[in-house]
Each structure stands twice: as C-alpha cells, then as structure tokens.
C-alpha cells in the first residue's frame, strides 16, 4: 500500500529528475531542453479531472491510480506474435515492445538511403540535430497534459522522413505491443513523420497487448504533410481488457495536400484518441474516419479537430460506433474556420448504434466559424438497429442474429472500406466478424 | 396450400383486418385488389410475419402448418416469399452476399448442406438471366441507389433464387413504367408451376394484363367483399371501386 500512496504525477517528476542527473553533457542538448519544457508543462497542467472541459466524460482517475513500469524488459519473440494472430503483408513492419524498438522482430524493406524509416532512438544517434528540429514542433503549443508528459519522457518511436517526389511503394506498419504478462507496464512512444512535397505513403499504427496486467500507452504522433503530398494514416487499437490508452495525432497540412485518417478502436479498457489536423494550406483535403466497438465496461473517447487556417480547403469526417453492454462512448468533433479560411467546406457526421439500455454515447459537435463564405455541416445520430432492414432480411430466411450481424458489419463497412492497406482492412473485417458473432 | 381463416389483425390498437377468409391451392394465382387503405398491404405483411401487426384472431395454415407462431425467417424457410412494395436499401451488404446468406440459412433450416461458392454463383447467374438482371447490380449494395424498376426487378430475382412455394407480390407494379412492368411480369410468369402459388396484391388492373390471375378478390374495410374470375379485375378497372363500396354499404 505504502508505495501506491505516492501519486503518479509526483513519481513521474521524480523519475525525470533522477534520469537527468546522470545524463552528463546530453542534458544541455536541444532535444533534452524540449523534454524539460515538456516536463514543466506537465507539472503545471497536472492530470486532468472531469472538471476539465475536454475531459468531462472521460475520467482518468482509475488510470492514474496505480503505478506502471515504463522501462519493463520483455522477452517477446515470434511465438508470442503468433498468439496475437498478427496479419502478414509485404510491408515495412516495425515492432515496438513496451515502447522500445525491437529490431529482431522488425522488417524494413523500402530502400534505405533516400527514405528514412527507423526507430527514433536510432535516428537520433545518427542525426541528433535533425531529429531534435522535428521533435515536438507540431505539438509545442498543445494544452494537453498527456502530450506534455510524452514529450518529457520521449525515448523511442518511429522516425520517418520522406523527401520530395517519393512514392513509398510498401506500407509502413508500426506495431506497438505492451507486454503486460508480469506487471503493469507503461510506454510513451513518439512517432515523428515528415512527408515531402508530392510524396505518397500509407502508414498504420497497431496497438496490442500481451497478458492481462495493466498497460498504459501514452502515444503521440506528429505528421508533417508537405505540398501535394498524399498520406493515408490508420490507427488500430485491439488491446486487452486492462489496457489504458491515451493518444494524440497532430497533423499539419500544406497546400494541395491530402490526408486520410482511419481510427479504429476494437478493444481496450479505456481509450482516448485526439486527432488534430491543422489545414495550414489552400486546396487541401483532410478525411477522418473512425469506428469504435466497445463492450463490457469499456470506454472510448474520440476528440477530433479540423482547424481550417487558409482558404479553399475541405475537411470531411465520419465516425461510427456500436456500443454494447455497459460501455461508454464519447465523440467531440471540433471544426475551426479561421478568419482567412474563406471558401472552406467542412463536413462532420457521427453515427451510433446503441445495443443496450446500459450503454451510453455522448456526442458533441463544436463548430467555431470566423469566416463568412463557408459551407459547414454536422450531424449526429444515435439509435438502434433499423427494424425495417432487419425485417427485410428475416423475410428472406436470414435468422435474426445473422441479420443483426450483417447489418452491423455493413454499418462498419463505410469506415473499414476506407482503409487502403489490405492486410489491415482484412484484419479489421475478421475481428469485427468475430466480435459480432460473440454475442 | 394456404388456408386463411377469419384472420383479424390490428396495428396500434386499430383493427385493419376484420376476418379474412381465403383458400389458395398449388398452381393458382390470386389477385387481391381494393381501394387504398382497405388492408391489402396489411394482409401481405401479416402473412410474412411483420411484427408491428398484432394478430387478434383467426389462423393461417400453410402446407399443414400453423404459421402465425413462426418467425419471419421460419416462414421464409417454409416457402413463403414477400416481394416488398418498398424494398429496403441496405448499404454495405451486396445483393450477392445477402442472397448467399439467405440461401444457406434456408438450407440450414431444412437440414441441407450449404452451397459452395461455385454452385451458388452458377445458380445465381441462371436466375439473373431469367429476370434480365444485370450482373453489376449483384455486386452493388442491396438496393442502394437502385431505380424503382431495378428494386422491383431485384425482388423478383430474389424470388427466383429462393424458389418459394407461395409468392406474395405487394404492389409490385407501383412505380414501374410499362417496360419494367413487362420484365417483372415475365419473371413472375416464368416461375409459375403446378406446385407454386402466387398472391398478387395490386390497386390497378394493369399488372393483371401480364400476370393473369385465376381468381380476383376485392378487399374493402378489412374484409374480402367480392370474389370472382379474372374478368372481375376488368370490371373494376372500368367502373372503379365505388360500386363495390355502395354494394357493401347497402348490405352493411
């Protein structure tokens, strides 16, 4: 008991200073100065409570009530991956176990040289100035304690740098595995991705857990999308019943670029995803698709931001959820249209099926429009399964449970079909089919 | 084959069917006509098992089985098919996948092994030809963005695939131009056989030019008030429903 009485915030701050004390010269580096600023920010903000507007429906009390080992070793090997039924595909696959890069399990097949795909730690060893210049650039003004905490404790993650005019043929799949077989583990990966002008890439982040102790993942991804670039970015969470996940993806888009995000939460005790896209260019288009499927007492919260700063751009958002048992869902979608962003088109839609009287869904669209010549729309629906469609299917001989499964699969398909990495999409289809058959 | 005895049904406390009696034998085609609001679609819905309607009296025996206690999917598996007046759009489910599920669920009900993909595709292609159904529609989401004619044709196509013993066509002619009507009717006629029966529910006579009934029944205020040979339909076309209403009011 006595060790648990020191709260997580104090423990983390103490830990930071202890590490800093043994750093020698490195403590004065630009990289470390940024981390130190992150710690100061975290110290000032503290963990949010439900009094905080952005955390009104998502209480982190349970998450921060225990301690986590952020440096846990893991013996994970191919046998364990087999257990996780990880899909295979010809792709760049990078494994991060408890937040640290695992070279043995990883495969990088895209030609090195021009394109950099490596762990953040390796990238930093090779070129500290370059990595430091990208690190926390997009998130430096973030008003979020978890992002600040991640900044302070950044050790590893991925560093991807794609120069101009490159088409990355093979997708890049980042697999984050929490090995919670023996104890509560924590990880704070930081992914830094920069895509050059007119370059194309498909990326996925997949989060899994091994074992049933607690895991706490606090992930931050920064993505710079240069002019005319095209980025497909997917985040798939299929973690354990004891997995807590807070994640922020911060994106900055320049002129005529295209960005597609797909965020799918299949399983996990407590999930909070922040997807913040700044459309800092003209004629860009940002697409956000989301799907969540909680059951039991799971909690899934998606906060999104489309921040239109320049004229003539478009954002388009579709989030869908199926909630069962006593699960809770939260959707908060912000659209900002800044004074300069005339001729903005911004669309947002959030549709939910609530299958149990004990499940709840809170949706909040938030539009702040400071320009006058814009088209914006938003809509949310929360309801049950379509009875007319159900009867139609049953009248053709399809049993009620089978008809429900088909209808719910179809409901998910709008989002799943947007995932353009085959192995990821097929994996989602399989897991969703299994989940639908499980009740 | 089908025996409806003093069937009464209501929705939200309002009685719509007030004692329907009807006998349908294998091979027969029965037309049910009547003015709007007479209960024609309610009868079709109750036979298929739509749950919004409460059956308050009577019974329905199909092939020796009481069907009012059966779920809609069980009735379908027993061989009853309802072609919807307003076929439902189901985004995300392709017509082909929907039908494969239906065929194999019915086979499961009958204790038969599921069809494999090759057998199923072969069968579906033959049936599609029968109703001039374009292959590209099969791969699209069920009825989504289909024209009125395509939706109705899809209903008849599904009927051809499922091969019911009793087909109930609920206002299948509504919203169809004459060409679409002819194609749909040809599909229905090609499925006629001495073992199968059809109930055609319609407001207008024009569909009956193509699907010629053995019997015509007039439904009014929840009862069958007149039955006769196919010529009755022509009489209704010519004179409208007012004379029937007048007859009923005079008796009633």
XYZ file of C-alpha atoms in Angstrom:
691
model
C 0.000 0.000 0.000
C 2.657 2.500 1.017
C 4.273 2.576 -2.441
C 0.920 3.342 -4.038
C 0.344 6.417 -1.931
C 2.867 8.460 -3.883
C 0.751 9.705 -6.744
C 1.690 9.047 -10.336
C 2.433 12.670 -11.137
C 4.970 13.024 -8.315
C 6.512 9.689 -9.182
C 6.970 10.686 -12.827
C 8.508 14.056 -11.992
C 10.921 12.478 -9.539
C 11.831 9.888 -12.129
C 12.575 12.575 -14.705
C 14.978 14.420 -12.398
C 16.708 11.203 -11.422
C 17.393 10.395 -15.072
C 18.501 13.915 -15.829
C 21.046 13.790 -13.021
C 23.011 11.038 -14.782
C 22.917 12.480 -18.294
C 26.188 14.425 -18.327
C 26.559 16.647 -21.416
C 23.431 15.400 -23.161
C 21.269 17.337 -20.704
C 22.135 20.563 -22.483
C 21.112 19.275 -25.935
C 18.206 20.827 -27.833
C 16.365 17.525 -27.606
C 16.595 17.398 -23.849
C 15.687 21.045 -23.478
C 12.464 20.296 -25.301
C 11.818 17.385 -22.969
C 12.459 19.561 -19.965
C 9.954 22.112 -21.293
C 7.501 19.235 -21.668
C 8.003 18.267 -18.041
C 7.428 21.840 -16.896
C 4.228 21.936 -18.918
C 3.069 18.636 -17.425
C 3.907 19.812 -13.936
C 1.858 22.939 -14.479
C -1.158 21.191 -16.053
C -1.292 18.019 -13.964
C -3.528 15.101 -14.895
C -6.952 16.344 -15.983
C -10.081 15.786 -13.931
C -13.650 15.695 -15.208
C -13.904 19.404 -14.360
C -11.707 19.997 -17.398
C -13.996 20.700 -20.373
C -12.049 18.351 -22.659
C -12.261 15.510 -20.119
C -15.819 15.954 -18.945
C -16.942 12.425 -19.863
C -13.595 10.657 -19.562
C -12.307 10.166 -16.082
C -8.627 9.216 -15.812
C -8.787 8.626 -12.066
C -8.667 4.880 -12.492
C -5.818 5.131 -14.996
C -3.565 7.119 -12.666
C -4.467 5.224 -9.515
C -1.651 2.696 -9.932
C 1.977 2.834 -10.971
C 3.444 1.436 -14.177
C 6.891 0.221 -15.085
C 7.957 2.420 -18.003
C 11.217 0.514 -18.502
C 9.978 -3.052 -18.409
C 12.072 -5.593 -20.300
C 10.294 -8.124 -22.477
C 11.303 -11.486 -23.852
C 8.684 -11.341 -26.579
C 9.515 -13.341 -29.692
C 7.935 -14.815 -32.774
C 5.924 -17.348 -30.782
C 4.081 -14.601 -28.939
C 3.367 -12.782 -32.184
C 1.786 -15.972 -33.431
C -0.531 -15.876 -30.415
C -1.557 -12.347 -31.335
C -2.528 -13.516 -34.841
C -0.791 -10.581 -36.405
C -1.577 -10.351 -40.129
C 1.257 -10.600 -42.586
C 1.835 -8.428 -45.596
C 4.750 -7.342 -47.687
C 5.372 -4.132 -45.823
C 7.785 -2.247 -43.640
C 6.926 -3.613 -40.239
C 8.431 -2.056 -37.142
C 7.854 -3.549 -33.726
C 7.901 -1.567 -30.529
C 7.667 -3.609 -27.369
C 6.825 -1.655 -24.237
C 7.573 1.448 -26.252
C 11.041 0.479 -27.478
C 12.068 -0.587 -30.938
C 12.637 -4.320 -31.382
C 14.963 -4.782 -34.324
C 14.810 -8.577 -34.236
C 11.089 -8.669 -34.942
C 11.081 -5.849 -37.470
C 11.468 -5.821 -41.241
C 12.277 -2.733 -43.269
C 12.039 -3.418 -46.977
C 11.780 0.012 -48.568
C 15.148 1.044 -49.998
C 17.113 2.999 -47.432
C 19.174 5.974 -48.428
C 16.638 8.388 -49.751
C 13.814 7.415 -47.455
C 14.438 7.226 -43.736
C 12.409 4.689 -41.830
C 13.953 3.898 -38.482
C 13.416 3.953 -34.783
C 13.510 7.379 -33.246
C 16.399 6.322 -30.986
C 18.488 5.209 -33.976
C 17.601 8.306 -35.946
C 18.675 10.439 -33.040
C 22.019 8.645 -32.789
C 22.651 9.250 -36.485
C 21.497 12.820 -36.719
C 20.581 14.441 -33.399
C 20.140 17.926 -34.847
C 17.661 16.794 -37.490
C 15.554 14.741 -35.094
C 15.596 17.495 -32.486
C 14.399 20.013 -35.048
C 11.317 17.936 -35.839
C 10.634 16.778 -32.287
C 7.578 18.404 -30.690
C 7.335 21.028 -33.423
C 3.675 20.356 -34.131
C 2.689 19.745 -30.531
C 4.681 22.508 -28.817
C 1.592 24.609 -28.114
C -0.548 21.672 -27.027
C -2.591 22.353 -23.979
C -2.688 18.719 -23.017
C -1.027 17.122 -20.003
C -0.564 13.726 -21.648
C 1.139 15.200 -24.695
C 3.453 17.190 -22.418
C 4.153 14.032 -20.428
C 5.029 12.149 -23.587
C 7.359 14.969 -24.627
C 9.142 14.824 -21.294
C 9.622 11.065 -21.480
C 10.193 10.502 -25.186
C 12.672 7.674 -25.683
C 11.642 5.849 -28.800
C 9.076 5.515 -31.516
C 9.444 5.838 -35.232
C 11.195 8.468 -37.284
C 10.101 8.614 -40.889
C 11.433 11.158 -43.302
C 10.322 11.057 -46.898
C 11.949 13.580 -49.231
C 10.060 15.270 -52.073
C 8.584 13.333 -55.006
C 8.776 9.872 -53.488
C 6.124 7.259 -53.722
C 6.656 4.756 -50.940
C 5.515 1.525 -52.514
C 5.203 -0.629 -49.411
C 3.061 0.442 -46.488
C 4.695 1.198 -43.161
C 3.135 -0.696 -40.281
C 4.085 0.199 -36.730
C 3.181 -2.440 -34.188
C 3.136 -1.425 -30.555
C 2.918 -4.348 -28.182
C 2.556 -3.920 -24.450
C 3.942 -6.978 -22.671
C 1.805 -6.963 -19.537
C 2.247 -10.628 -18.700
C 4.116 -9.971 -15.471
C 3.372 -6.477 -14.277
C 1.745 -3.164 -15.028
C 3.651 -1.616 -17.886
C 3.697 1.851 -19.369
C 5.008 3.155 -22.656
C 5.156 6.572 -24.270
C 6.059 6.207 -27.905
C 6.651 9.312 -30.007
C 6.354 8.996 -33.752
C 7.711 11.704 -35.985
C 6.736 11.552 -39.614
C 7.512 14.055 -42.287
C 6.285 13.585 -45.825
C 7.881 15.704 -48.544
C 6.268 17.548 -51.422
C 4.306 15.375 -53.795
C 5.213 12.196 -51.906
C 2.818 9.352 -51.165
C 2.762 6.986 -48.211
C 0.450 4.631 -46.336
C 1.026 4.149 -42.618
C -0.619 2.204 -39.851
C -0.168 2.125 -36.111
C -1.438 -1.034 -34.451
C -1.692 -1.406 -30.689
C -1.869 -4.784 -28.982
C -1.388 -6.181 -25.502
C 0.077 -9.424 -24.264
C -1.014 -10.630 -20.829
C -3.648 -9.285 -18.514
C -1.855 -6.966 -16.157
C -2.481 -3.315 -16.792
C -0.914 -1.449 -19.637
C -0.818 2.283 -20.091
C 0.099 3.637 -23.505
C 0.544 7.360 -23.938
C 1.336 7.784 -27.624
C 1.998 10.917 -29.633
C 2.402 11.050 -33.394
C 3.392 14.172 -35.305
C 2.845 14.183 -39.044
C 4.000 16.930 -41.385
C 2.363 16.784 -44.787
C 4.118 18.974 -47.359
C 2.602 20.454 -50.512
C 0.761 17.984 -52.748
C 1.657 15.028 -50.552
C -0.815 12.211 -50.014
C -0.826 10.418 -46.670
C -3.008 7.547 -45.538
C -2.727 7.076 -41.785
C -4.507 4.412 -39.768
C -4.610 3.691 -36.083
C -5.954 0.349 -34.910
C -6.428 -0.464 -31.251
C -7.137 -4.023 -30.250
C -5.832 -4.142 -26.719
C -6.718 -6.025 -23.569
C -9.461 -5.599 -21.011
C -6.859 -3.898 -18.819
C -5.361 -1.594 -21.405
C -5.466 2.173 -20.946
C -4.608 4.200 -23.988
C -4.235 7.927 -24.472
C -3.107 9.014 -27.898
C -2.638 12.219 -29.803
C -2.015 12.503 -33.510
C -1.094 16.003 -34.593
C -1.075 16.757 -38.297
C -0.094 19.827 -40.286
C -1.058 20.020 -43.941
C 0.300 22.390 -46.574
C -1.110 23.494 -49.947
C -2.875 20.921 -52.127
C -2.044 18.028 -49.835
C -4.336 15.122 -48.981
C -4.587 13.392 -45.647
C -6.727 10.384 -44.750
C -7.044 9.136 -41.188
C -8.772 5.952 -40.063
C -9.048 5.363 -36.321
C -10.492 2.036 -35.239
C -10.899 1.024 -31.617
C -11.845 -2.618 -31.297
C -10.923 -3.349 -27.720
C -9.389 -1.754 -24.619
C -10.489 -0.741 -21.144
C -10.096 2.999 -21.597
C -9.229 4.758 -24.822
C -8.865 8.424 -25.590
C -7.816 9.434 -29.081
C -7.073 13.011 -30.047
C -6.770 13.603 -33.764
C -5.857 17.199 -34.510
C -5.460 18.314 -38.091
C -4.326 21.805 -38.977
C -5.126 22.645 -42.583
C -2.401 25.219 -43.000
C -2.623 25.408 -46.769
C -5.012 26.100 -49.612
C -6.800 23.414 -51.598
C -6.034 20.666 -49.085
C -8.425 17.953 -48.118
C -8.495 16.109 -44.812
C -10.563 12.983 -44.246
C -11.221 11.468 -40.856
C -12.902 8.111 -40.442
C -13.443 6.472 -37.105
C -15.004 3.308 -35.752
C -15.370 2.103 -32.176
C -16.933 -1.023 -30.863
C -16.805 -1.161 -27.075
C -18.475 -3.768 -24.901
C -18.408 -4.723 -21.208
C -17.472 -1.586 -19.280
C -15.098 -0.245 -21.910
C -14.749 3.453 -22.560
C -13.841 5.014 -25.914
C -13.414 8.743 -26.395
C -12.564 10.336 -29.734
C -11.725 14.018 -29.863
C -11.032 15.447 -33.293
C -10.084 18.863 -34.581
C -10.166 20.159 -38.140
C -8.552 23.574 -37.971
C -9.002 25.460 -41.238
C -6.470 28.261 -41.362
C -6.325 29.030 -45.091
C -8.955 29.423 -47.800
C -10.328 26.809 -50.218
C -9.769 23.646 -48.228
C -12.055 20.816 -47.276
C -12.440 18.517 -44.297
C -14.702 15.539 -44.195
C -15.352 13.413 -41.153
C -17.323 10.246 -40.451
C -17.217 8.465 -37.096
C -19.318 5.429 -36.298
C -19.839 3.439 -33.148
C -21.580 0.314 -31.937
C -21.983 0.217 -28.173
C -22.909 -2.847 -26.183
C -23.352 -3.815 -22.528
C -22.354 -1.022 -20.155
C -19.875 0.605 -22.478
C -19.474 4.331 -22.892
C -18.622 6.312 -25.971
C -17.646 9.944 -26.384
C -17.280 11.909 -29.585
C -16.197 15.522 -29.668
C -15.584 16.983 -33.096
C -14.295 20.499 -33.411
C -14.187 22.440 -36.624
C -12.431 25.780 -36.615
C -12.691 28.064 -39.605
C -10.237 30.918 -39.085
C -10.929 34.412 -40.473
C -8.691 33.828 -43.535
C -10.236 30.465 -44.372
C -12.911 31.638 -46.821
C -14.467 29.047 -49.144
C -13.937 26.294 -46.597
C -16.042 23.144 -46.891
C -16.257 21.197 -43.656
C -18.474 18.203 -43.035
C -18.841 16.091 -39.958
C -21.021 13.159 -39.106
C -21.148 10.801 -36.121
C -23.499 7.813 -36.184
C -24.033 5.370 -33.380
C -25.942 2.197 -32.687
C -26.577 1.627 -29.020
C -27.492 -2.008 -28.468
C -28.015 -1.990 -24.722
C -30.031 0.249 -22.406
C -26.989 0.450 -20.109
C -24.635 1.758 -22.784
C -24.228 5.485 -23.280
C -22.950 7.730 -26.026
C -22.109 11.408 -25.652
C -21.635 13.342 -28.861
C -20.661 16.957 -29.177
C -20.040 18.684 -32.471
C -18.356 22.046 -31.945
C -18.131 24.490 -34.827
C -16.324 27.780 -34.473
C -16.549 29.737 -37.666
C -14.867 33.107 -38.095
C -15.153 33.410 -41.882
C -18.386 34.225 -43.697
C -18.159 32.393 -47.009
C -18.021 28.769 -45.875
C -20.026 25.568 -46.102
C -20.151 23.591 -42.888
C -22.434 20.847 -41.772
C -22.563 18.418 -38.926
C -24.911 15.752 -37.765
C -25.045 13.055 -35.149
C -27.409 10.160 -34.801
C -27.710 7.664 -32.001
C -30.225 4.905 -32.351
C -30.978 1.231 -32.542
C -30.726 -1.147 -35.428
C -33.011 -0.374 -38.424
C -36.086 -2.563 -37.833
C -37.291 -2.321 -41.422
C -33.963 -3.592 -42.738
C -33.999 -6.362 -40.136
C -37.468 -7.492 -41.212
C -36.476 -7.389 -44.867
C -33.576 -9.731 -44.214
C -35.587 -12.056 -41.999
C -38.306 -12.264 -44.635
C -35.663 -13.801 -46.891
C -34.894 -16.544 -44.382
C -31.970 -14.945 -42.573
C -32.189 -15.546 -38.825
C -32.375 -12.560 -36.533
C -28.848 -12.886 -35.078
C -27.377 -13.385 -38.540
C -29.331 -10.421 -39.895
C -28.107 -8.263 -36.978
C -24.530 -9.303 -37.721
C -24.864 -8.486 -41.400
C -26.421 -5.101 -40.686
C -23.791 -4.169 -38.136
C -20.999 -5.340 -40.384
C -22.492 -3.159 -43.097
C -22.671 -0.248 -40.655
C -18.931 -0.642 -40.012
C -18.138 -1.093 -43.698
C -18.362 2.632 -44.523
C -15.335 3.146 -42.347
C -13.498 -0.141 -42.855
C -13.640 0.149 -46.650
C -11.656 3.389 -46.370
C -8.625 1.512 -45.080
C -6.334 1.122 -48.065
C -3.752 -1.237 -46.579
C -5.112 -4.685 -47.490
C -3.804 -6.669 -44.536
C -5.080 -4.067 -42.076
C -8.524 -3.933 -43.673
C -8.809 -7.725 -43.815
C -7.687 -7.981 -40.209
C -10.390 -5.493 -39.189
C -13.035 -7.382 -41.145
C -12.077 -10.621 -39.393
C -12.016 -9.180 -35.898
C -15.306 -7.345 -36.430
C -16.958 -10.515 -37.745
C -15.764 -12.413 -34.671
C -16.945 -9.681 -32.329
C -20.362 -9.632 -33.980
C -20.666 -13.389 -33.641
C -19.652 -13.312 -29.968
C -22.961 -12.048 -28.617
C -51.619 -24.965 -49.713
C -52.681 -21.813 -47.891
C -55.768 -21.503 -45.796
C -56.634 -18.204 -44.120
C -59.470 -18.454 -41.646
C -61.218 -15.453 -40.111
C -57.893 -13.593 -39.828
C -58.030 -10.430 -37.762
C -55.116 -8.077 -37.190
C -54.589 -4.623 -35.810
C -51.863 -2.040 -35.515
C -51.604 0.382 -32.605
C -54.997 -0.779 -31.393
C -56.728 -0.130 -34.712
C -58.249 -3.181 -36.352
C -57.259 -3.385 -40.040
C -58.131 -6.949 -40.977
C -61.619 -7.845 -39.827
C -61.996 -11.502 -40.660
C -60.255 -12.600 -43.863
C -61.030 -15.995 -45.397
C -59.038 -17.266 -48.359
C -58.054 -20.634 -49.829
C -55.114 -20.888 -52.211
C -54.249 -24.157 -53.966
C -50.970 -25.089 -55.649
C -50.622 -23.653 -59.138
C -53.160 -20.885 -58.588
C -52.736 -17.163 -58.969
C -54.959 -14.998 -56.778
C -55.239 -11.263 -57.189
C -56.178 -9.167 -54.201
C -57.474 -5.773 -55.225
C -59.098 -2.944 -53.394
C -59.046 0.791 -52.771
C -56.316 2.469 -50.748
C -56.480 1.724 -47.045
C -58.566 -1.430 -47.490
C -55.929 -3.621 -45.781
C -54.205 -5.219 -48.812
C -50.664 -4.494 -47.706
C -51.514 -5.365 -44.123
C -52.595 -8.812 -45.257
C -49.325 -9.298 -47.138
C -47.325 -8.085 -44.122
C -49.173 -10.292 -41.645
C -48.595 -13.363 -43.825
C -44.860 -12.599 -43.963
C -44.700 -12.025 -40.206
C -44.155 -8.292 -39.798
C -44.118 -7.761 -36.047
C -45.781 -4.343 -35.850
C -49.109 -6.035 -36.550
C -50.913 -7.825 -33.795
C -52.947 -10.814 -34.850
C -56.127 -10.666 -32.788
C -58.000 -13.620 -34.204
C -58.168 -16.448 -36.711
C -55.436 -18.639 -38.105
C -53.317 -19.241 -41.172
C -52.345 -22.749 -42.214
C -49.615 -23.170 -44.826
C -48.770 -26.657 -46.054
C -50.397 -28.113 -42.956
C -48.531 -25.840 -40.521
C -49.897 -23.028 -38.392
C -47.626 -20.177 -39.429
C -48.708 -17.290 -37.227
C -46.458 -18.557 -34.445
C -43.431 -18.762 -36.733
C -40.746 -16.087 -37.007
C -40.448 -14.321 -40.386
C -37.281 -16.285 -41.222
C -39.044 -19.582 -40.458
C -41.924 -18.686 -42.743
C -39.413 -17.844 -45.458
C -37.716 -21.187 -44.953
C -41.088 -22.923 -45.149
C -41.508 -21.378 -48.598
C -43.318 -18.046 -48.247
C -41.861 -15.071 -50.085
C -42.980 -11.460 -49.877
C -41.952 -9.098 -52.662
C -41.912 -5.740 -50.907
C -43.801 -2.706 -52.072
C -40.860 -0.615 -50.858
C -37.715 -2.762 -50.950
C -35.272 -1.633 -48.271
C -31.879 -0.159 -49.129
C -29.122 -1.814 -47.124
C -25.789 -0.049 -47.576
C -22.721 -2.192 -47.087
C -24.358 -5.546 -47.880
C -24.045 -6.640 -51.504
C -27.027 -8.304 -53.146
C -24.950 -11.379 -53.839
C -23.734 -11.728 -50.259
C -27.225 -11.132 -48.906
C -28.674 -13.847 -51.122
C -25.920 -16.306 -50.365
C -26.622 -15.871 -46.667
C -30.364 -16.282 -47.256
C -29.992 -19.396 -49.415
C -27.688 -21.072 -46.942
C -29.760 -20.114 -43.900
C -32.802 -21.695 -45.548
C -30.764 -24.794 -46.427
C -29.611 -24.989 -42.831
C -33.246 -24.803 -41.668
C -34.048 -27.716 -43.956
C -31.032 -29.691 -42.779
C -29.220 -29.351 -46.107
C -25.527 -28.626 -46.605
C -24.652 -25.084 -47.669
C -23.963 -24.407 -51.341
C -20.339 -23.752 -52.107
C -19.320 -20.559 -53.864
C -19.172 -22.124 -57.332
C -22.570 -23.829 -57.114
C -24.125 -20.685 -55.754
C -22.668 -18.445 -58.476
C -23.822 -20.773 -61.224
C -27.350 -20.828 -59.860
C -27.440 -17.059 -59.365
C -26.250 -16.366 -62.918
C -29.029 -18.527 -64.356
C -31.659 -16.770 -62.256
C -30.296 -13.336 -63.107
C -30.732 -14.129 -66.780
C -34.332 -15.123 -66.114
C -35.242 -11.620 -64.911
C -32.720 -9.771 -67.139
C -30.865 -8.658 -64.034
C -27.540 -7.013 -64.790
C -24.572 -8.752 -63.124
C -23.185 -5.419 -61.998
C -26.203 -4.845 -59.756
C -25.434 -8.062 -57.879
C -22.151 -6.685 -56.655
C -23.633 -3.429 -55.508
C -25.023 -2.778 -52.045
C -28.526 -4.177 -51.750
C -30.974 -1.786 -53.447
C -28.758 1.186 -52.640
C -29.228 3.836 -55.303
C -31.271 1.405 -57.416
C -34.050 2.916 -59.534
C -37.628 1.934 -58.698
C -37.603 -0.584 -61.552
C -34.267 -2.076 -60.504
C -35.521 -2.554 -56.962
C -38.634 -4.378 -58.108
C -36.640 -6.499 -60.509
C -34.310 -7.345 -57.648
C -37.313 -8.561 -55.660
C -38.325 -10.921 -58.458
C -34.721 -12.001 -58.863
C -34.557 -12.882 -55.163
C -37.775 -14.801 -55.567
C -36.281 -16.752 -58.472
C -33.237 -17.630 -56.366
C -35.202 -18.654 -53.274
C -37.863 -20.599 -55.217
C -40.733 -20.165 -52.759
C -43.883 -22.270 -52.818
C -46.003 -19.193 -52.240
C -45.049 -15.781 -53.568
C -46.865 -12.698 -52.346
C -46.334 -9.651 -54.560
C -47.191 -6.489 -52.684
C -47.964 -3.672 -55.158
C -45.095 -4.835 -57.330
C -46.433 -2.688 -60.171
C -46.269 0.597 -58.279
C -43.698 2.991 -59.683
C -42.946 0.890 -62.763
C -43.099 2.051 -66.342
C -44.600 -0.317 -68.865
C -41.298 -1.881 -69.946
C -40.206 -2.574 -66.396
C -43.639 -3.923 -65.627
C -43.412 -6.375 -68.517
C -39.974 -7.612 -67.472
C -41.106 -8.109 -63.879
C -44.254 -9.915 -65.015
C -42.274 -12.169 -67.348
C -40.050 -13.087 -64.413
C -43.053 -13.958 -62.288
C -44.673 -15.961 -65.089
C -41.521 -17.923 -65.765
C -41.636 -19.114 -62.167
C -45.234 -20.282 -62.366
C -45.620 -24.006 -61.935
C -48.275 -26.507 -60.812
C -46.574 -26.681 -57.389
C -46.344 -22.963 -56.762
C -48.961 -20.380 -55.967
C -48.931 -16.595 -56.229
C -50.886 -13.868 -54.489
C -50.770 -10.585 -56.379
C -51.734 -7.568 -54.303
C -52.481 -4.583 -56.501
C -54.515 -1.453 -56.746
C -54.634 -1.408 -60.542
C -55.663 -3.916 -63.118
C -52.726 -3.272 -65.460
C -50.337 -5.800 -63.843
C -53.031 -8.438 -64.296
C -52.776 -7.994 -68.087
C -49.409 -9.634 -67.733
C -49.848 -11.904 -64.729
C -53.239 -13.397 -65.423
C -54.988 -14.466 -62.212
C -57.266 -17.447 -61.691
C -59.261 -15.560 -59.067
C -59.772 -11.940 -58.160
C -60.773 -10.859 -54.648
C -61.796 -7.393 -53.613
C -60.707 -6.287 -50.169
C -62.600 -3.429 -48.584
C -62.567 -2.257 -44.998
C -60.623 -5.302 -43.893
C -62.834 -7.960 -45.472
C -62.980 -9.757 -48.790
C -66.280 -8.412 -50.085
C -66.278 -9.878 -53.555
C -64.531 -12.735 -55.345
C -64.717 -13.732 -58.960
C -62.844 -14.841 -62.091
C -60.232 -12.690 -63.831
C -62.968 -10.659 -65.561
C -63.757 -9.037 -62.215
C -60.482 -7.141 -62.478
C -61.520 -5.665 -65.818
C -64.841 -4.632 -64.375
C -63.055 -2.866 -61.527
C -60.781 -1.127 -63.984
C -63.748 0.146 -65.920
C -66.085 1.077 -63.094
C -63.700 1.878 -60.252
C -64.372 0.787 -56.675
C -67.364 2.960 -55.888
C -69.996 0.417 -56.955
C -68.379 -2.183 -54.660
C -68.371 0.313 -51.801
C -72.024 1.069 -52.499
C -72.893 -2.620 -52.529
C -71.164 -3.149 -49.210
C -72.748 -0.106 -47.584
C -76.188 -1.241 -48.812
C -75.749 -4.648 -47.219
C -73.939 -3.454 -44.240
